[in-house]
XYZ file of C-alpha atoms in Angstrom:
393
model
C 0.000 0.000 0.000
C 1.406 3.410 -0.988
C 2.402 5.828 1.778
C 2.037 9.579 1.245
C 4.876 11.780 2.437
C 6.579 15.140 1.887
C 10.196 14.660 0.928
C 13.099 16.295 -0.839
C 14.470 14.541 -3.897
C 17.647 13.591 -2.027
C 15.761 12.013 0.850
C 13.434 10.236 -1.576
C 16.416 8.651 -3.356
C 17.992 7.721 -0.021
C 14.751 6.024 1.061
C 14.633 4.064 -2.199
C 18.184 2.905 -1.499
C 17.265 1.937 2.056
C 14.426 -0.159 0.677
C 16.772 -1.791 -1.840
C 19.417 -2.423 0.861
C 22.511 -2.549 -1.402
C 25.636 -4.414 -0.335
C 28.236 -1.636 -0.592
C 27.979 2.173 -0.632
C 31.280 4.076 -0.804
C 30.762 7.837 -0.567
C 32.512 11.199 -0.582
C 30.406 14.358 -0.050
C 29.846 17.102 -2.613
C 27.037 19.664 -2.897
C 24.173 19.154 -3.730
C 24.300 15.336 -3.503
C 25.776 15.193 0.023
C 22.424 14.532 1.676
C 22.010 11.175 -0.065
C 24.943 9.473 1.692
C 24.199 11.546 4.804
C 20.683 10.151 5.076
C 21.920 6.678 4.192
C 24.661 6.797 6.836
C 21.952 7.336 9.454
C 20.144 4.227 8.190
C 23.370 2.270 8.603
C 23.952 3.670 12.111
C 20.378 2.816 13.142
C 20.584 -0.719 11.812
C 17.936 -0.216 9.129
C 20.227 -1.667 6.437
C 23.180 -4.027 6.491
C 25.049 -2.171 3.775
C 28.821 -1.760 4.027
C 29.088 2.040 4.074
C 32.619 3.210 3.243
C 33.872 6.766 3.795
C 36.581 7.285 1.205
C 39.002 10.136 0.497
C 37.713 11.304 -2.890
C 35.107 10.786 -5.595
C 37.652 8.896 -7.674
C 38.016 6.535 -4.730
C 34.267 6.179 -4.238
C 33.733 5.033 -7.825
C 36.833 2.818 -7.629
C 35.458 1.142 -4.501
C 32.022 0.722 -6.094
C 33.675 -0.905 -9.107
C 35.718 -3.242 -6.933
C 32.661 -4.245 -4.920
C 30.603 -4.854 -8.066
C 33.383 -6.924 -9.639
C 33.514 -8.991 -6.455
C 29.810 -9.813 -6.805
C 28.186 -7.165 -4.600
C 25.358 -4.773 -5.442
C 27.051 -1.384 -5.147
C 26.505 2.305 -5.788
C 27.721 5.787 -4.987
C 26.431 9.359 -5.296
C 27.985 12.579 -6.557
C 27.588 15.873 -8.421
C 29.498 18.164 -10.765
C 33.270 18.145 -10.156
C 32.861 14.904 -8.247
C 31.655 13.225 -11.421
C 34.515 14.815 -13.341
C 36.967 13.397 -10.790
C 35.480 9.934 -11.457
C 36.056 10.318 -15.196
C 38.540 7.469 -15.673
C 36.497 5.144 -13.499
C 33.240 5.772 -15.364
C 34.733 4.217 -18.478
C 36.176 1.322 -16.489
C 32.797 0.502 -14.915
C 31.090 0.468 -18.295
C 33.792 -1.438 -20.175
C 33.807 -4.117 -17.485
C 29.999 -4.454 -17.845
C 29.446 -3.851 -14.129
C 25.798 -3.162 -13.158
C 26.392 -0.604 -10.423
C 24.398 2.583 -9.841
C 25.222 6.258 -9.466
C 22.821 8.756 -7.902
C 23.795 11.954 -9.710
C 22.449 15.306 -8.568
C 23.057 17.601 -11.533
C 25.190 20.678 -10.876
C 27.152 23.032 -13.107
C 30.785 22.206 -13.720
C 33.400 24.818 -12.872
C 34.309 27.374 -13.901
C 33.334 29.860 -12.862
C 32.505 28.059 -9.627
C 28.765 27.477 -9.303
C 26.861 25.048 -7.094
C 23.493 25.276 -8.860
C 21.780 23.170 -11.462
C 22.617 22.553 -15.033
C 23.354 19.342 -16.922
C 26.981 19.942 -17.850
C 28.197 17.184 -15.513
C 26.082 14.303 -16.799
C 26.140 15.532 -20.398
C 29.923 15.499 -20.246
C 29.699 11.807 -19.354
C 27.005 10.958 -21.888
C 29.326 8.849 -24.030
C 31.056 6.975 -21.190
C 28.908 3.885 -21.753
C 26.481 4.429 -18.859
C 22.706 4.247 -18.998
C 21.305 7.695 -18.127
C 17.786 8.279 -16.796
C 16.528 11.747 -15.783
C 13.762 12.876 -13.419
C 11.439 15.865 -13.629
C 10.472 15.810 -9.956
C 11.029 14.066 -6.617
C 8.541 11.302 -7.333
C 10.327 10.391 -10.532
C 13.724 10.456 -8.800
C 12.421 7.915 -6.266
C 10.718 5.753 -8.875
C 13.730 5.796 -11.202
C 16.038 4.645 -8.422
C 13.626 1.843 -7.522
C 13.854 0.617 -11.124
C 17.580 1.188 -11.621
C 19.014 -2.189 -10.610
C 16.340 -4.138 -12.448
C 17.537 -2.410 -15.626
C 21.299 -2.455 -15.122
C 21.479 -6.025 -13.764
C 19.334 -7.521 -16.525
C 21.205 -10.354 -18.237
C 20.813 -8.656 -21.629
C 22.209 -5.344 -20.346
C 24.737 -5.538 -17.490
C 25.850 -1.941 -17.667
C 26.174 0.802 -15.017
C 23.265 3.203 -14.609
C 23.162 6.904 -13.732
C 19.964 8.167 -12.077
C 19.904 11.958 -12.499
C 17.912 14.723 -10.836
C 18.295 18.509 -10.848
C 20.410 19.989 -8.089
C 18.486 22.025 -5.471
C 15.436 22.316 -7.750
C 14.423 18.747 -6.917
C 17.210 17.528 -4.637
C 16.406 20.003 -1.829
C 12.866 21.158 -2.610
C 10.163 19.255 -0.712
C 7.178 17.826 -2.596
C 4.208 15.630 -1.858
C 4.832 12.115 -3.115
C 3.974 8.460 -2.645
C 6.350 5.816 -1.323
C 5.973 2.093 -1.829
C 6.124 -0.273 1.120
C 9.606 -1.502 1.989
C 8.701 -5.106 1.209
C 7.230 -4.144 -2.161
C 10.446 -2.469 -3.289
C 12.641 -5.251 -1.943
C 10.556 -7.862 -3.745
C 10.428 -5.831 -6.962
C 14.199 -5.318 -7.080
C 15.023 -8.850 -5.897
C 18.355 -10.284 -4.860
C 21.493 -9.824 -6.927
C 22.873 -13.132 -8.140
C 25.681 -12.480 -10.645
C 26.846 -15.359 -12.816
C 30.487 -14.272 -12.944
C 32.373 -12.432 -10.189
C 35.869 -12.303 -8.747
C 35.095 -14.126 -5.496
C 33.603 -17.129 -7.291
C 36.361 -19.707 -6.714
C 34.678 -22.173 -9.072
C 35.032 -19.855 -12.049
C 38.314 -17.914 -12.070
C 38.179 -14.701 -14.096
C 39.921 -11.404 -14.679
C 38.287 -7.967 -14.569
C 39.737 -5.083 -16.546
C 42.679 -6.875 -18.203
C 44.963 -5.184 -20.706
C 43.434 -5.523 -24.158
C 45.642 -5.524 -27.210
C 44.449 -4.385 -30.626
C 43.275 -7.894 -31.484
C 40.530 -7.722 -28.822
C 39.800 -4.108 -27.852
C 37.379 -3.363 -30.681
C 35.369 -6.510 -29.974
C 35.094 -5.498 -26.326
C 33.658 -2.123 -27.357
C 31.241 -3.836 -29.738
C 30.140 -6.020 -26.830
C 29.333 -2.920 -24.773
C 27.322 -1.509 -27.664
C 25.334 -4.735 -27.858
C 24.329 -4.340 -24.216
C 23.208 -0.778 -24.914
C 21.047 -1.985 -27.801
C 18.937 -3.939 -25.314
C 18.445 -1.138 -22.788
C 15.346 0.511 -24.301
C 13.454 -2.779 -24.373
C 14.437 -3.617 -20.802
C 13.520 -0.115 -19.565
C 10.022 -0.568 -20.977
C 9.679 -4.082 -19.537
C 10.719 -2.919 -16.071
C 8.463 0.155 -16.328
C 5.483 -2.065 -17.140
C 6.073 -4.155 -14.011
C 6.592 -1.022 -11.950
C 3.292 0.415 -13.196
C 1.504 -2.742 -12.037
C 3.064 -2.261 -8.603
C 2.756 1.510 -8.193
C 0.137 2.702 -10.688
C 2.717 5.141 -12.102
C 3.585 4.674 -15.749
C 6.948 5.423 -17.343
C 8.382 5.137 -20.822
C 11.477 6.195 -22.714
C 10.016 9.700 -22.666
C 6.772 11.471 -21.726
C 4.496 13.034 -24.308
C 2.559 15.946 -22.830
C -0.398 17.172 -24.901
C 1.542 16.172 -27.979
C -1.172 14.201 -29.784
C -2.342 17.117 -31.965
C 0.461 19.620 -31.286
C 1.767 21.811 -34.082
C 4.583 23.236 -31.961
C 6.632 21.245 -29.450
C 9.428 21.595 -26.934
C 11.885 18.754 -26.280
C 13.412 19.006 -22.806
C 15.077 17.134 -19.929
C 14.592 17.520 -16.179
C 12.720 19.854 -13.843
C 12.028 22.639 -16.367
C 9.555 20.241 -17.956
C 7.154 21.151 -15.146
C 7.429 24.843 -15.996
C 6.870 23.982 -19.657
C 3.720 22.030 -18.790
C 2.284 25.103 -17.064
C 3.030 27.202 -20.147
C 1.403 24.598 -22.381
C -1.742 24.493 -20.250
C -2.088 28.278 -20.408
C -1.596 28.329 -24.176
C -4.002 25.430 -24.685
C -6.680 27.476 -22.910
C -6.162 30.071 -25.649
C -6.564 27.461 -28.355
C -2.871 27.022 -29.160
C -1.853 23.527 -30.284
C 1.349 23.141 -28.295
C 2.964 20.190 -26.565
C 6.125 18.750 -25.055
C 8.314 15.679 -25.270
C 10.229 15.151 -22.022
C 13.234 12.861 -22.258
C 13.533 10.249 -19.521
C 16.035 7.831 -21.059
C 18.853 9.827 -22.633
C 21.470 7.096 -22.976
C 20.969 5.088 -25.009
C 19.198 7.716 -27.080
C 15.773 6.555 -28.398
C 16.161 8.382 -31.715
C 13.601 6.501 -33.811
C 10.921 6.675 -31.151
C 11.466 10.410 -30.622
C 11.290 11.156 -34.339
C 8.065 9.158 -34.569
C 6.530 11.033 -31.629
C 7.348 14.362 -33.321
C 6.307 13.322 -36.840
C 3.303 15.684 -37.095
C 4.869 18.732 -35.455
C 5.571 21.797 -37.619
C 8.223 23.484 -35.451
C 10.349 22.201 -32.569
C 12.503 23.836 -29.878
C 15.120 21.543 -28.327
C 16.136 22.814 -24.893
C 19.681 22.153 -23.593
C 20.738 22.873 -20.012
C 24.364 22.420 -21.083
C 26.687 23.910 -23.697
C 28.698 21.805 -26.128
C 30.798 24.676 -27.504
C 30.309 23.397 -31.042
C 28.932 26.791 -32.161
C 25.729 25.105 -33.282
C 23.963 23.986 -30.088
C 23.986 21.600 -27.151
C 24.170 17.812 -26.794
C 20.422 17.148 -26.732
C 19.998 19.438 -29.718
C 22.584 17.478 -31.692
C 20.910 14.156 -30.895
C 17.365 15.324 -31.654
C 18.393 17.092 -34.865
C 20.165 13.935 -36.040
C 17.069 11.846 -35.227
C 14.833 14.222 -37.197
C 17.251 14.216 -40.146
C 17.385 10.430 -40.279
C 13.585 10.270 -40.182
C 13.430 12.798 -43.056
C 11.361 15.113 -40.873
C 10.123 18.332 -42.453
C 9.776 20.095 -39.092
C 11.660 23.336 -38.566
C 13.828 23.085 -35.454
C 15.867 25.394 -33.233
C 18.129 24.653 -30.271
C 18.057 26.776 -27.098
C 20.705 26.855 -24.374
C 18.937 27.727 -21.109
C 19.168 27.594 -17.331
C 22.957 27.362 -17.043
C 24.258 27.632 -13.490
C 20.717 27.541 -12.120
C 19.374 30.520 -14.117
C 15.603 30.681 -13.555
C 13.266 29.441 -16.269
C 9.803 30.986 -15.942
C 6.472 30.104 -17.463
C 6.642 33.347 -19.471
C 10.010 32.249 -20.881
C 8.530 29.043 -22.225
C 5.509 30.897 -23.594
C 8.027 33.024 -25.478
C 9.659 29.918 -26.907
C 6.307 28.763 -28.295
C 5.695 32.237 -29.752
C 9.043 31.937 -31.519
C 7.995 28.569 -32.937
C 4.784 30.073 -34.280
C 6.805 32.830 -35.958
C 9.197 30.270 -37.443
C 6.238 28.375 -38.884
C 4.756 31.570 -40.337
C 8.108 32.517 -41.897
C 8.838 29.014 -43.122
C 12.414 29.495 -41.901
C 14.054 28.468 -38.617
C 16.436 31.425 -38.811
C 19.185 31.295 -36.192
C 19.061 27.659 -35.060
C 21.441 28.127 -32.096
C 19.978 30.465 -29.489
C 20.282 31.390 -25.809
C 17.250 31.834 -23.546
C 17.262 34.418 -20.754
C 20.844 35.638 -21.155
C 22.056 39.248 -20.935
C 23.788 39.750 -24.256
C-alpha cells in the first residue's frame, strides 16, 4: 500500500536505497548530492540496512570502490555531483567497459568554472558517451521511482551496464514535494536479490576484470558494450510495465505531454519540464496547439521513437541545459536534430541553451519559446538555429 509523504528529492532517493538495501555504498560528499549518503549513513547507524558504508578520500576513490565491490559480486553504488563526477572520469569508463551493473545517484550541478553550485546538466552531459545508462527525473517522485527501477535495468542479463539516475540539483534535490512511497517489502521484492553469474570471489570460475586488451581484442570489447546498450530501451520498458503494475505510475522512454495534436513542441530534460507544462496548459486554454516531449532515457538515445513522436509537429525547440561549444547547439539538440534528419522530418527546429548555473526558467520564458515557434512556422524558416534563452547579451 502506498504511503504519502513530503520529501526532498535527495531524501526520496535515499529512502529508495534503504528499501533496496545494497551491499556496498562508498561515498565522498559534494554539494548538492551530500544529503544522499548523509541520510543513508543514518540508516546504517540505526541498523535499518546491512550495507557496508565506506567513507573514502575522494570521488575517484568512491567510484573505484564501487567498481571493486561490483566486480567482487556485490550490489554497489555511490552518489555525486558536478566536479565529483569529473573526478570519477577514468572510473566511469572502467565501470562500463567491465559491464558492471552498479548505480550512481547523480544530482546535476554546473561544472566549474566559474565556480557554481546550482543546477545545469553539464556534468552528466559530459559523461554521456562513457557507456552508462542515463535516466533523468522531472520531480522528486520520478527520482524515487527511477532509483527503484535502476538495478532491475542495469542487472538484466541482456544489459549488465552501469546506470546513472539523475535529478536537478536544489530544484528537486532540496525542494520538498508531496509524493507516494511504496512499502519496503514491495520495493525489496520488486528489485530482488542480486545473483551475478560471474564475479571475482567465485572460486569455481576464475576470471579477470579489466585486463589489458591488445588491438586484437579491444574493438570486440567495445562492440560487446554496444550490444548491451542496444537492449536497454526494451528492458527499460519491460521494467516500467512491471513497476506500473506495482505503483500505478507509468513510465516510458520519454513522456508526451499534450503532444497528440500539437503543431509546436518543446523537447526538454529535467525539472524545467514542469514549468513547460504550465506554459502549455495556459496556451491550450487560448486554443494554441502546443505540446512537449520530455526525455527520460537519454542514454541510449531513443532516436527513432522520438522522431516518430514528433512526426506531425511543424516546429520544434530543443532545450539544452548544457553547452557543447560546437557553435551550433547543445548535446540534446545534436541528438534530436540527427534523429529528425534520419527520419526525413520536415519540421523546422531550433536549439536553445537555457538555465545554465541555475538561471531561472519561468512560465513566461517558455511561452516566449512557443511564440518563436509560431513565428518560425509563419516565416517558413528556422532562422538562427542556435539560441540562448534568458541571457544578458
